[in-house]
Coordinates of C-alpha atoms and ligand atoms in Angstrom, one line a residue:
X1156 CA 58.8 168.9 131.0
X1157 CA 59.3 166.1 133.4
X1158 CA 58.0 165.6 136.7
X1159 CA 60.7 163.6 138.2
X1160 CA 64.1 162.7 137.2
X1161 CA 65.8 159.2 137.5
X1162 CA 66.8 158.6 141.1
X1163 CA 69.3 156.0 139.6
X1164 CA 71.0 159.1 138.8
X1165 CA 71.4 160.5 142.1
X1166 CA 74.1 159.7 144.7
X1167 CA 73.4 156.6 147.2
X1168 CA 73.1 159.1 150.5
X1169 CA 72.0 162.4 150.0
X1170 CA 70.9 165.7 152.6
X1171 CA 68.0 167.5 151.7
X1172 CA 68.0 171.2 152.6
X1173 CA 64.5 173.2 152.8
X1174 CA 64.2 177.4 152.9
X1175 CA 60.3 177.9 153.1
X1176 CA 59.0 181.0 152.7
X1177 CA 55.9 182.6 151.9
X1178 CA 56.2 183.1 148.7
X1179 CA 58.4 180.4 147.5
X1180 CA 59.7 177.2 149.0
X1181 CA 63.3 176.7 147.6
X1182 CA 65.0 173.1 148.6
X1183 CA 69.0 171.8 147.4
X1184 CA 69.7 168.0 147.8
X1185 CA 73.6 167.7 149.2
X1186 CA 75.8 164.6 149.4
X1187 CA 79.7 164.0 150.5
X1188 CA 81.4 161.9 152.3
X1189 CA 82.6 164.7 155.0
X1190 CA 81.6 168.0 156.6
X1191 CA 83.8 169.5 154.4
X1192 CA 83.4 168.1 150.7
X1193 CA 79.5 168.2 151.2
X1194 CA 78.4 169.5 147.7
X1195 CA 74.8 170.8 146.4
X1196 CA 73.8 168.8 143.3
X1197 CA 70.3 169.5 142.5
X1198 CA 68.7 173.2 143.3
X1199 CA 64.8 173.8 142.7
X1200 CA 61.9 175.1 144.4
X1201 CA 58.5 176.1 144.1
X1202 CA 58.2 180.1 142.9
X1203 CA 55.2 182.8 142.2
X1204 CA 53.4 181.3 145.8
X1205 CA 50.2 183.1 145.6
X1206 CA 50.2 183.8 142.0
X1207 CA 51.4 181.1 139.0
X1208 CA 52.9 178.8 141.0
X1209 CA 55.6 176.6 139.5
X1210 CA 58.2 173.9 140.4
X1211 CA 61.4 173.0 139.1
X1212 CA 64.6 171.3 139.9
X1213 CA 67.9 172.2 138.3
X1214 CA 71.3 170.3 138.3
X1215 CA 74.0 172.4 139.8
X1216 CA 75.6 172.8 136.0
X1217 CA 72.0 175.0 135.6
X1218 CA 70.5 171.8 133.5
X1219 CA 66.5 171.8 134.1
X1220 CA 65.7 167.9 135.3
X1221 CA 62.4 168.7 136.3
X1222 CA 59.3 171.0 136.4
X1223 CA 55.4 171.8 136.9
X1224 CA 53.5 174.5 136.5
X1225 CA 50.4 175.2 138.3
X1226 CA 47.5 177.7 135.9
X1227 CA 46.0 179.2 138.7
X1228 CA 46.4 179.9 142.7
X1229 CA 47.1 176.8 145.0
X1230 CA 47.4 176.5 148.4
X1231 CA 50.8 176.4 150.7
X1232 CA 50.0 173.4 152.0
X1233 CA 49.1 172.1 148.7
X1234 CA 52.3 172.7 147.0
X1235 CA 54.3 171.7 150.4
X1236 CA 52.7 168.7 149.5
X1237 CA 53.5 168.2 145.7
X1238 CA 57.1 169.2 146.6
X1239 CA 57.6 166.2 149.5
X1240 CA 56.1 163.9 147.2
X1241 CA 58.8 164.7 144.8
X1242 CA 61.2 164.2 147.3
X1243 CA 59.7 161.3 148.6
X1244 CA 59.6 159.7 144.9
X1245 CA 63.0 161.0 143.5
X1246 CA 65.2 160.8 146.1
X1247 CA 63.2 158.1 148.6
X1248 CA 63.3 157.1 152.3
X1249 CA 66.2 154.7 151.9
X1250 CA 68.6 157.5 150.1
X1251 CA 67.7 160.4 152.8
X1252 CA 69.7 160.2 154.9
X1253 CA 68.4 163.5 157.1
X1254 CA 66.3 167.2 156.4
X1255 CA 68.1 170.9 157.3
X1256 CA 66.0 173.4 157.8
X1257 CA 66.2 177.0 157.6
X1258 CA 64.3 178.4 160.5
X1259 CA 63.9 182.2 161.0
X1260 CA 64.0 182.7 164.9
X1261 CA 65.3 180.5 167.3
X1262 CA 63.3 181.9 169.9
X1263 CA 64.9 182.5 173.7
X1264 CA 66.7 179.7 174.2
X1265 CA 67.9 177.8 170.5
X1266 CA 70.8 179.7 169.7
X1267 CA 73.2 176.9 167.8
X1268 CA 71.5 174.9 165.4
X1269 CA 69.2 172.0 167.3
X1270 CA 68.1 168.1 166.0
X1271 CA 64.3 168.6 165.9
X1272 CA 62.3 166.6 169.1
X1273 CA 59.0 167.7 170.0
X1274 CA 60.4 169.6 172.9
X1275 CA 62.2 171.7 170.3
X1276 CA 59.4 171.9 167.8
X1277 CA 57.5 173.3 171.2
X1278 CA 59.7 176.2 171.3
X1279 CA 60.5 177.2 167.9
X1280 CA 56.4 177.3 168.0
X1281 CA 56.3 179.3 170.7
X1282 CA 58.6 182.0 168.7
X1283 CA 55.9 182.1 166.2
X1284 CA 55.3 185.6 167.7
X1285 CA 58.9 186.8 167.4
X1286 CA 58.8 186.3 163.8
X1287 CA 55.5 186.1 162.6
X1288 CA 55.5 186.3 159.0
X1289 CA 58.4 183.8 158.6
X1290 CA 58.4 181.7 161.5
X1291 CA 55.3 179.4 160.7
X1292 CA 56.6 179.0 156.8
X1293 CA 59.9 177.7 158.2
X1294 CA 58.1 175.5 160.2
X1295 CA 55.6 173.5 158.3
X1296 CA 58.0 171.4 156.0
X1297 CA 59.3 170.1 159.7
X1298 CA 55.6 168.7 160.2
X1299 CA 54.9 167.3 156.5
X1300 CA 58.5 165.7 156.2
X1301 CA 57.9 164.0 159.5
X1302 CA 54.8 163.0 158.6
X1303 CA 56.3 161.0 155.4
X1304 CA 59.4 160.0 157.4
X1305 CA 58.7 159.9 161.3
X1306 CA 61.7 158.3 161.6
X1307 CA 63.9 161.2 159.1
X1308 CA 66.5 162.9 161.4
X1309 CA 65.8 166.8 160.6
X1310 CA 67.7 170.0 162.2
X1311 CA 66.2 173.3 162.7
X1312 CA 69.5 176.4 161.8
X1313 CA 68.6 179.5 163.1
X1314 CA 68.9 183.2 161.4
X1315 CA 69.5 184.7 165.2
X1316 CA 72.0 181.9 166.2
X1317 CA 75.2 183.6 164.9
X1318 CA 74.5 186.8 166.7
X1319 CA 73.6 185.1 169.7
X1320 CA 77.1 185.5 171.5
X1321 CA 77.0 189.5 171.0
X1322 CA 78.1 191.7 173.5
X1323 CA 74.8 192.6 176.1
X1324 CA 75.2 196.5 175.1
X1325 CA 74.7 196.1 171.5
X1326 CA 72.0 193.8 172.2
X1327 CA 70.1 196.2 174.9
X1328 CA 67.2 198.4 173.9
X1329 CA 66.9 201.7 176.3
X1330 CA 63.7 200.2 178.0
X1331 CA 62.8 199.1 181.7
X1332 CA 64.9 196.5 182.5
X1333 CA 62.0 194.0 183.2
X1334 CA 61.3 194.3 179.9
X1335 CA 64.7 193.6 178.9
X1336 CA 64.1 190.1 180.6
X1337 CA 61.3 189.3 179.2
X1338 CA 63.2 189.2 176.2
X1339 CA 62.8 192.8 174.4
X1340 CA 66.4 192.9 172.9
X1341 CA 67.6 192.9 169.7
X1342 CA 68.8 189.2 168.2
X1343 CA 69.4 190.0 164.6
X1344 CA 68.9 187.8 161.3
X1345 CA 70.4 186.8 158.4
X1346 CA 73.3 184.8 160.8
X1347 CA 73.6 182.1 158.3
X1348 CA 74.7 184.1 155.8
X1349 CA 77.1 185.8 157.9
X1350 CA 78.1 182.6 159.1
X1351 CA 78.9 181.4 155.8
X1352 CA 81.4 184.6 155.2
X1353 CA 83.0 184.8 158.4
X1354 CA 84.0 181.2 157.4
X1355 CA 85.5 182.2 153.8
X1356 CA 87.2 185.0 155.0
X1357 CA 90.2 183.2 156.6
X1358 CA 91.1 181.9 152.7
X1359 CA 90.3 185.1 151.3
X1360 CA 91.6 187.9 153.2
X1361 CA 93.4 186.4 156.7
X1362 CA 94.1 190.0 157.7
X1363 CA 90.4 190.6 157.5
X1364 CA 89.5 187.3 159.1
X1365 CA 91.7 188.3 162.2
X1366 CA 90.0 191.8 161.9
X1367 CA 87.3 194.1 161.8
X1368 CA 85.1 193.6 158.6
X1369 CA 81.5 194.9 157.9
X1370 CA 79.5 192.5 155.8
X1371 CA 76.6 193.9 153.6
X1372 CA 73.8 191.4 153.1
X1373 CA 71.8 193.9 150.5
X1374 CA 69.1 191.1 149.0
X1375 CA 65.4 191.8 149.8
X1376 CA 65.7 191.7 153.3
X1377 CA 68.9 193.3 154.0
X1378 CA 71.1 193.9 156.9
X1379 CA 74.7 194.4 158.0
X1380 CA 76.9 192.3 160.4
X1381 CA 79.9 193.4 162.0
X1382 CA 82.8 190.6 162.7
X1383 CA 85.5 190.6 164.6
X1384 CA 87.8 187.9 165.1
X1385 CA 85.1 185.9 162.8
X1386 CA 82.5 186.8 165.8
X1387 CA 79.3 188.7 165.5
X1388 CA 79.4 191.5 167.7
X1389 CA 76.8 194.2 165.9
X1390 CA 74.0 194.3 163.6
X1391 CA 71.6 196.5 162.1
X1392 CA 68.3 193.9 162.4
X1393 CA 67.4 194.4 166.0
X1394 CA 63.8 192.5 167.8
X1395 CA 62.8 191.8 164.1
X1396 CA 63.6 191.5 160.7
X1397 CA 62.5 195.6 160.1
X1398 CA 65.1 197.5 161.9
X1399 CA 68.4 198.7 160.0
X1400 CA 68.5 199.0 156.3
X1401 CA 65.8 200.3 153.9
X1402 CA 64.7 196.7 152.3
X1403 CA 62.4 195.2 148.9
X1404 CA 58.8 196.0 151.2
X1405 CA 60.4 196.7 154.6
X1406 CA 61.0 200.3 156.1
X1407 CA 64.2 199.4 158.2
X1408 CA 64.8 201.7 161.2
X1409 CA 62.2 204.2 161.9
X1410 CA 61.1 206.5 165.3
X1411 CA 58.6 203.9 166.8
X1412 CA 56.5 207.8 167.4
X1413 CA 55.2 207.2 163.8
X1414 CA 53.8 203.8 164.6
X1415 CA 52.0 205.7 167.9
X1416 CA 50.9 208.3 165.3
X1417 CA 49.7 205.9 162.7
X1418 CA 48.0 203.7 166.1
X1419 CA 46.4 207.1 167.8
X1420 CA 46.2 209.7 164.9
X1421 CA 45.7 207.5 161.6
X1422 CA 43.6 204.8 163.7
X1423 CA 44.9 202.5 162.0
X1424 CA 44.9 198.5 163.6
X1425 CA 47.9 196.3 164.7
X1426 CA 47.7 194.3 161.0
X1427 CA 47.4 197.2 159.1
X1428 CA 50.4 198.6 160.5
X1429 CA 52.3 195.4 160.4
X1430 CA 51.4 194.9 156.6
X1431 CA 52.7 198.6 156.0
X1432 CA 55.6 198.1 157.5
X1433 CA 56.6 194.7 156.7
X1434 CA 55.0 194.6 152.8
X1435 CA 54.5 198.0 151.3
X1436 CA 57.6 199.8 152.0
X1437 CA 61.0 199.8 151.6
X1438 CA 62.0 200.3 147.8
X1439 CA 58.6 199.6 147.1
X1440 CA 56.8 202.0 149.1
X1441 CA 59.4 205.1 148.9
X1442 CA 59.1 204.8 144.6
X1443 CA 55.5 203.1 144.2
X1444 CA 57.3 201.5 141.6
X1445 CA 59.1 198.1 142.5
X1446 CA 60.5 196.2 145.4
X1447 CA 63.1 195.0 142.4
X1448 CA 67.0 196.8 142.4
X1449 CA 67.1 195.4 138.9
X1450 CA 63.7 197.7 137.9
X1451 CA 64.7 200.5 140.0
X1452 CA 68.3 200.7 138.6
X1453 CA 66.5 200.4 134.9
X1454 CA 63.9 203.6 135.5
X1455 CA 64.4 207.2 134.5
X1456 CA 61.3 207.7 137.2
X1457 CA 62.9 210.4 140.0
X1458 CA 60.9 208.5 142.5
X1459 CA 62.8 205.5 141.9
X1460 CA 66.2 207.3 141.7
X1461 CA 65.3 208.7 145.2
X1462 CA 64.4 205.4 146.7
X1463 CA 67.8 204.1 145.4
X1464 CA 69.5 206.7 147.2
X1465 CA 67.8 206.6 150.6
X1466 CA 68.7 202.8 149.8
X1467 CA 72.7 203.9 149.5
X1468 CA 72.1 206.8 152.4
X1469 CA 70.3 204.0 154.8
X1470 CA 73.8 201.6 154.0
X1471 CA 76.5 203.9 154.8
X1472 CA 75.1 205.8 157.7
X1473 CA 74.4 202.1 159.0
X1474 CA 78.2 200.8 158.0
X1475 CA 79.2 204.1 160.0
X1476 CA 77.8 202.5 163.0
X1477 CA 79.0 199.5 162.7
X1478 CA 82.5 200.4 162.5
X1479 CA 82.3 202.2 165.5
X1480 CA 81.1 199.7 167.2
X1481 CA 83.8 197.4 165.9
X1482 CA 86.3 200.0 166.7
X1483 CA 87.3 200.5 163.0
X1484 CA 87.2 198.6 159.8
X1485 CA 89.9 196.3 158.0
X1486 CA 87.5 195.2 155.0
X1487 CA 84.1 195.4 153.7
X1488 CA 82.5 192.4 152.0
X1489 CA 79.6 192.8 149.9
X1490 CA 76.9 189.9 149.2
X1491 CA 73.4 188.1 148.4
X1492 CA 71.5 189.7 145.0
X1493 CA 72.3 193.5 145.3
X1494 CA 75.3 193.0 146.9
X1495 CA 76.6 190.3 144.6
X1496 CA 75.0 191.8 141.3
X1497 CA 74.5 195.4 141.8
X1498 CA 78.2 196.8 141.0
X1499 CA 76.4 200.6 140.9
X1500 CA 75.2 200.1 144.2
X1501 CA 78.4 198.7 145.5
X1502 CA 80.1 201.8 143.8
X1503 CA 78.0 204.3 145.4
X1504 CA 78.0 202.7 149.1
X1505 CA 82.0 203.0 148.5
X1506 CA 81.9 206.2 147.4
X1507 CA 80.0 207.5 150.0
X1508 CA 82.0 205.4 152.8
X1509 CA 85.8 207.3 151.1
X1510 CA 86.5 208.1 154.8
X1511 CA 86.8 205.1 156.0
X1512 CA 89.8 204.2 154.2
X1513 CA 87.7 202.6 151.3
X1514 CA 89.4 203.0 147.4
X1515 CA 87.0 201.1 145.4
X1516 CA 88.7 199.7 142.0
X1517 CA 86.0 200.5 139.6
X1518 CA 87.4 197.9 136.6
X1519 CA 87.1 194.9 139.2
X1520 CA 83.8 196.3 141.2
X1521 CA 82.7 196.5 137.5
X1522 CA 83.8 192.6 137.1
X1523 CA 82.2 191.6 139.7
X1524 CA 85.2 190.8 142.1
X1525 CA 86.3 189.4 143.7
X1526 CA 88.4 191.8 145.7
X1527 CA 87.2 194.9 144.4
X1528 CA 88.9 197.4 146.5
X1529 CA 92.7 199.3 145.1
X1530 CA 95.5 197.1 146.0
X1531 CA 96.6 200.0 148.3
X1532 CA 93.2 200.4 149.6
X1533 CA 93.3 200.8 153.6
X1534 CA 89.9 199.0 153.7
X1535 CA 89.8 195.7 151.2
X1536 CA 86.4 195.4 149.6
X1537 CA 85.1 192.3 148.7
X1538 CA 82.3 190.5 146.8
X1539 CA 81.7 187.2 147.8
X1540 CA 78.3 185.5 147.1
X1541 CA 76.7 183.8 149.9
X1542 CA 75.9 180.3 150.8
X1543 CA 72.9 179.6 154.0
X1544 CA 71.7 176.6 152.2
X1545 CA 75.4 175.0 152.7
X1546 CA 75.7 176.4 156.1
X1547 CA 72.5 174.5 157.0
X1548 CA 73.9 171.1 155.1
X1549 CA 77.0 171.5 156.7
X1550 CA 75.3 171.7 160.4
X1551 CA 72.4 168.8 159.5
X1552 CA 75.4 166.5 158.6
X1553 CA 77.0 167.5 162.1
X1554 CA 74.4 167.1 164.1
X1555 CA 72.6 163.7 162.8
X1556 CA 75.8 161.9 162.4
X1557 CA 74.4 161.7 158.8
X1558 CA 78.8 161.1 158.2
X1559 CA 78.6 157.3 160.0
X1560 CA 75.8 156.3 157.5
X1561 CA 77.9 157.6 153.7
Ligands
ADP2287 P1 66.1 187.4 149.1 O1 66.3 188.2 150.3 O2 64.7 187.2 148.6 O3 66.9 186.1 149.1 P2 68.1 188.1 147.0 O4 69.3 187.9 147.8 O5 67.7 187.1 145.9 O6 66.8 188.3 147.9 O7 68.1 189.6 146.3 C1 67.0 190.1 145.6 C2 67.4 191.5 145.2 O8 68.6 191.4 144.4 C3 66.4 192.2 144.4 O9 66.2 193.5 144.7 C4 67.0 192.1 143.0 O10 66.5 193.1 142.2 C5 68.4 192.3 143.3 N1 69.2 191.8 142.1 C6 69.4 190.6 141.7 N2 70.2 190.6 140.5 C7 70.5 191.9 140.3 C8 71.2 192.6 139.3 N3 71.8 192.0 138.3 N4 71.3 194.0 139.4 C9 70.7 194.6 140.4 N5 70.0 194.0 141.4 C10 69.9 192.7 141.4

């Protein structure tokens, strides 16, 4: 297998996009001429962080250019490192024309997506405690690209941007209001994804664009997002990334009494409880099985069936909310690995969510979409795969005026 491919091959100017997390590190390489036509050509990343690390970087046709694998543990930084010196080879200073970022908190005050100065870096530091097992991942490819390229334009795109503009009462938590001002109040994740779908939906389904949909991000982390008018105005994520839905590891909502019971009763520390809640439950912790839809769906094990249906239970007592607070529902949109891949899950969710207005078409939810709802369906359902990594080209190329330079 190749290290590097042949940047003679690549286009002349080209974006690079970075998702860093902690247990992998994925990266796309855009290029176009406009907003508009930008286009992924090469998808890779580094995967099994902690584990068998390995890298690889695939044309968009799926066509391996380039790969590495590591035979034993290495460190983050390490493999940071052996991915920006790919970059750095491959693609080159002259080519790169500016770096996205994916960046999980925004913090109080970055709500749109910002061009990264110190003064910014500063704060989205300073969020590190909003976010803390995502936030410093995000943010170290920000110090190594800078300090190959100090003169790289790079953009920070937040996960709690698009919900930023949500009503104050879905965005209050009943506490005293000086806490309220400090900042305890729910910002919500996952807002490039829903981004991406509120900006599909006026080609898809107008009606729903200029309406009321629900959209079901159900990967490992999963939440919901209701839109009207294209806005955000509810979500299930709230402070962090562990309220709402049951999740892979995380517990979703849950009576913050058991964490004063687990504090007072079960002794147990602060990092105990956060590694609890934030790693060993969710699908995980409710079978003892798998964090994995596609192992859980495969098992005869009742513990698995039963996490699978506090999974389904979790989603439509959640998409019950939602429509309320969006005063009804015109469609339902289904995305990201369960929600793109998982036509079962998608079936029962449907089932379960009849009184709605919701006729599922079980021939297209079986086909994968996408519309997957009856044609005289009151509610359309759809299944429309999601896209951050272009919603973080498309705002790089706005903001660094990376369009003057093609
Ligand atoms: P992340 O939040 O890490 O980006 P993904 O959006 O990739 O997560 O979703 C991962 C989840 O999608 C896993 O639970 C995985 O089992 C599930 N998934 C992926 N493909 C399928 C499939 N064909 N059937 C059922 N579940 C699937």
């Amino acid at each position: 297998m190749p290290d590097s491919i042949n940047p003679a091959a690549l286009p002349e100017k080209c974006l690079v996009v970075i998702n860093a997390g902690s247990s992998s590190i994925k990266f796309s390489l855009f290029a176009g001429a406009t907003c508009a036509a930008l286009t992924g050509f090469v998808h890779g990343g580094i995967e099994l962080i902690g584990s068998t690390p390995h890298f690889f970087a695939d044309s968009i046709n799926g066509q391996r250019l380039a790969g590495h694998r590591w035979q034993c543990a290495t460190s983050h930084d390490d493999l940071l490192g052996y991915l920006i010196a790919w970059i750095k080879d491959t693609v080159g200073p002259d080519r790169l024309m500016a770096a996205g970022h994916r960046v999980a908190h925004g913090g109080f005050s970055c709500t749109g997506p910002q061009r990264i100065t110190a003064d910014v870096l500063a704060q989205l530091q300073a969020a590190i405690p909003l976010a803390p097992l995502h936030q410093p991942h995000n943010l170290t490819p920000i110090a190594a690209l800078a300090a190959w390229h100090p003169d790289l334009p790079q953009v920070a795109c937040f996960d709690t941007g698009f919900h930023a503009g949500n009503p104050r009462i879905s965005r209050l938590y009943g506490l005293p209001a000086a806490l309220t001002d400090e900042g305890i109040r729910r910002f919500g994740f996952h807002g490039l994804s829903y981004e991406y779908i509120a900006g599909e939906l006026p080609r898809v389904d107008p009606r729903a664009a200029a309406g009321r949909t629900i959209v079901a991000h159900l990967g490992n982390g999963a939440s919901l997002c209701a839109l009207v008018n294209g806005t955000s105005v509810a979500t299930t994520m709230g402070f962090s990334a562990l309220d709402g839905l049951l999740m892979g590891t995380r517990c979703g909502a849950l009576d913050p009494g058991v964490v004063l019971y687990l504090l007072q009763e079960k002794k147990m520390c602060a990092g105990a409880i956060e590694a609890l809640l934030y790693q060993q439950s969710g699908l995980l912790g409710v079978s003892g099985i798998s964090n994995d839809m596609r192992c859980l769906l495969s098992s005869n094990d009742p513990a698995a069936r039963e996490a699978i249906d506090l999974f389904v239970y979790r989603a439509i007592r959640e998409i019950g909310s939602l429509a309320a607070a969006a005063g009804g529902l015109d469609a339902l949109v289904f995305t990201a690995g369960i929600g793109q891949h998982a036509p079962e899950i998608r079936a029962r969710i449907c089932a379960q969510s009849a009184w709605l207005g919701i006729r599922l078409d079980p021939v297209s939810n079986r086909a994968g979409g996408p519309c997957i709802s009856m044609p005289d369906s009151p509610v359309t359902v759809w299944v429309i795969p999601t896209n951050e990594e272009l919603m973080v080209a498309r705002h790089t190329f706005s903001l660094t005026g990376a369009r003057d330079q093609q």
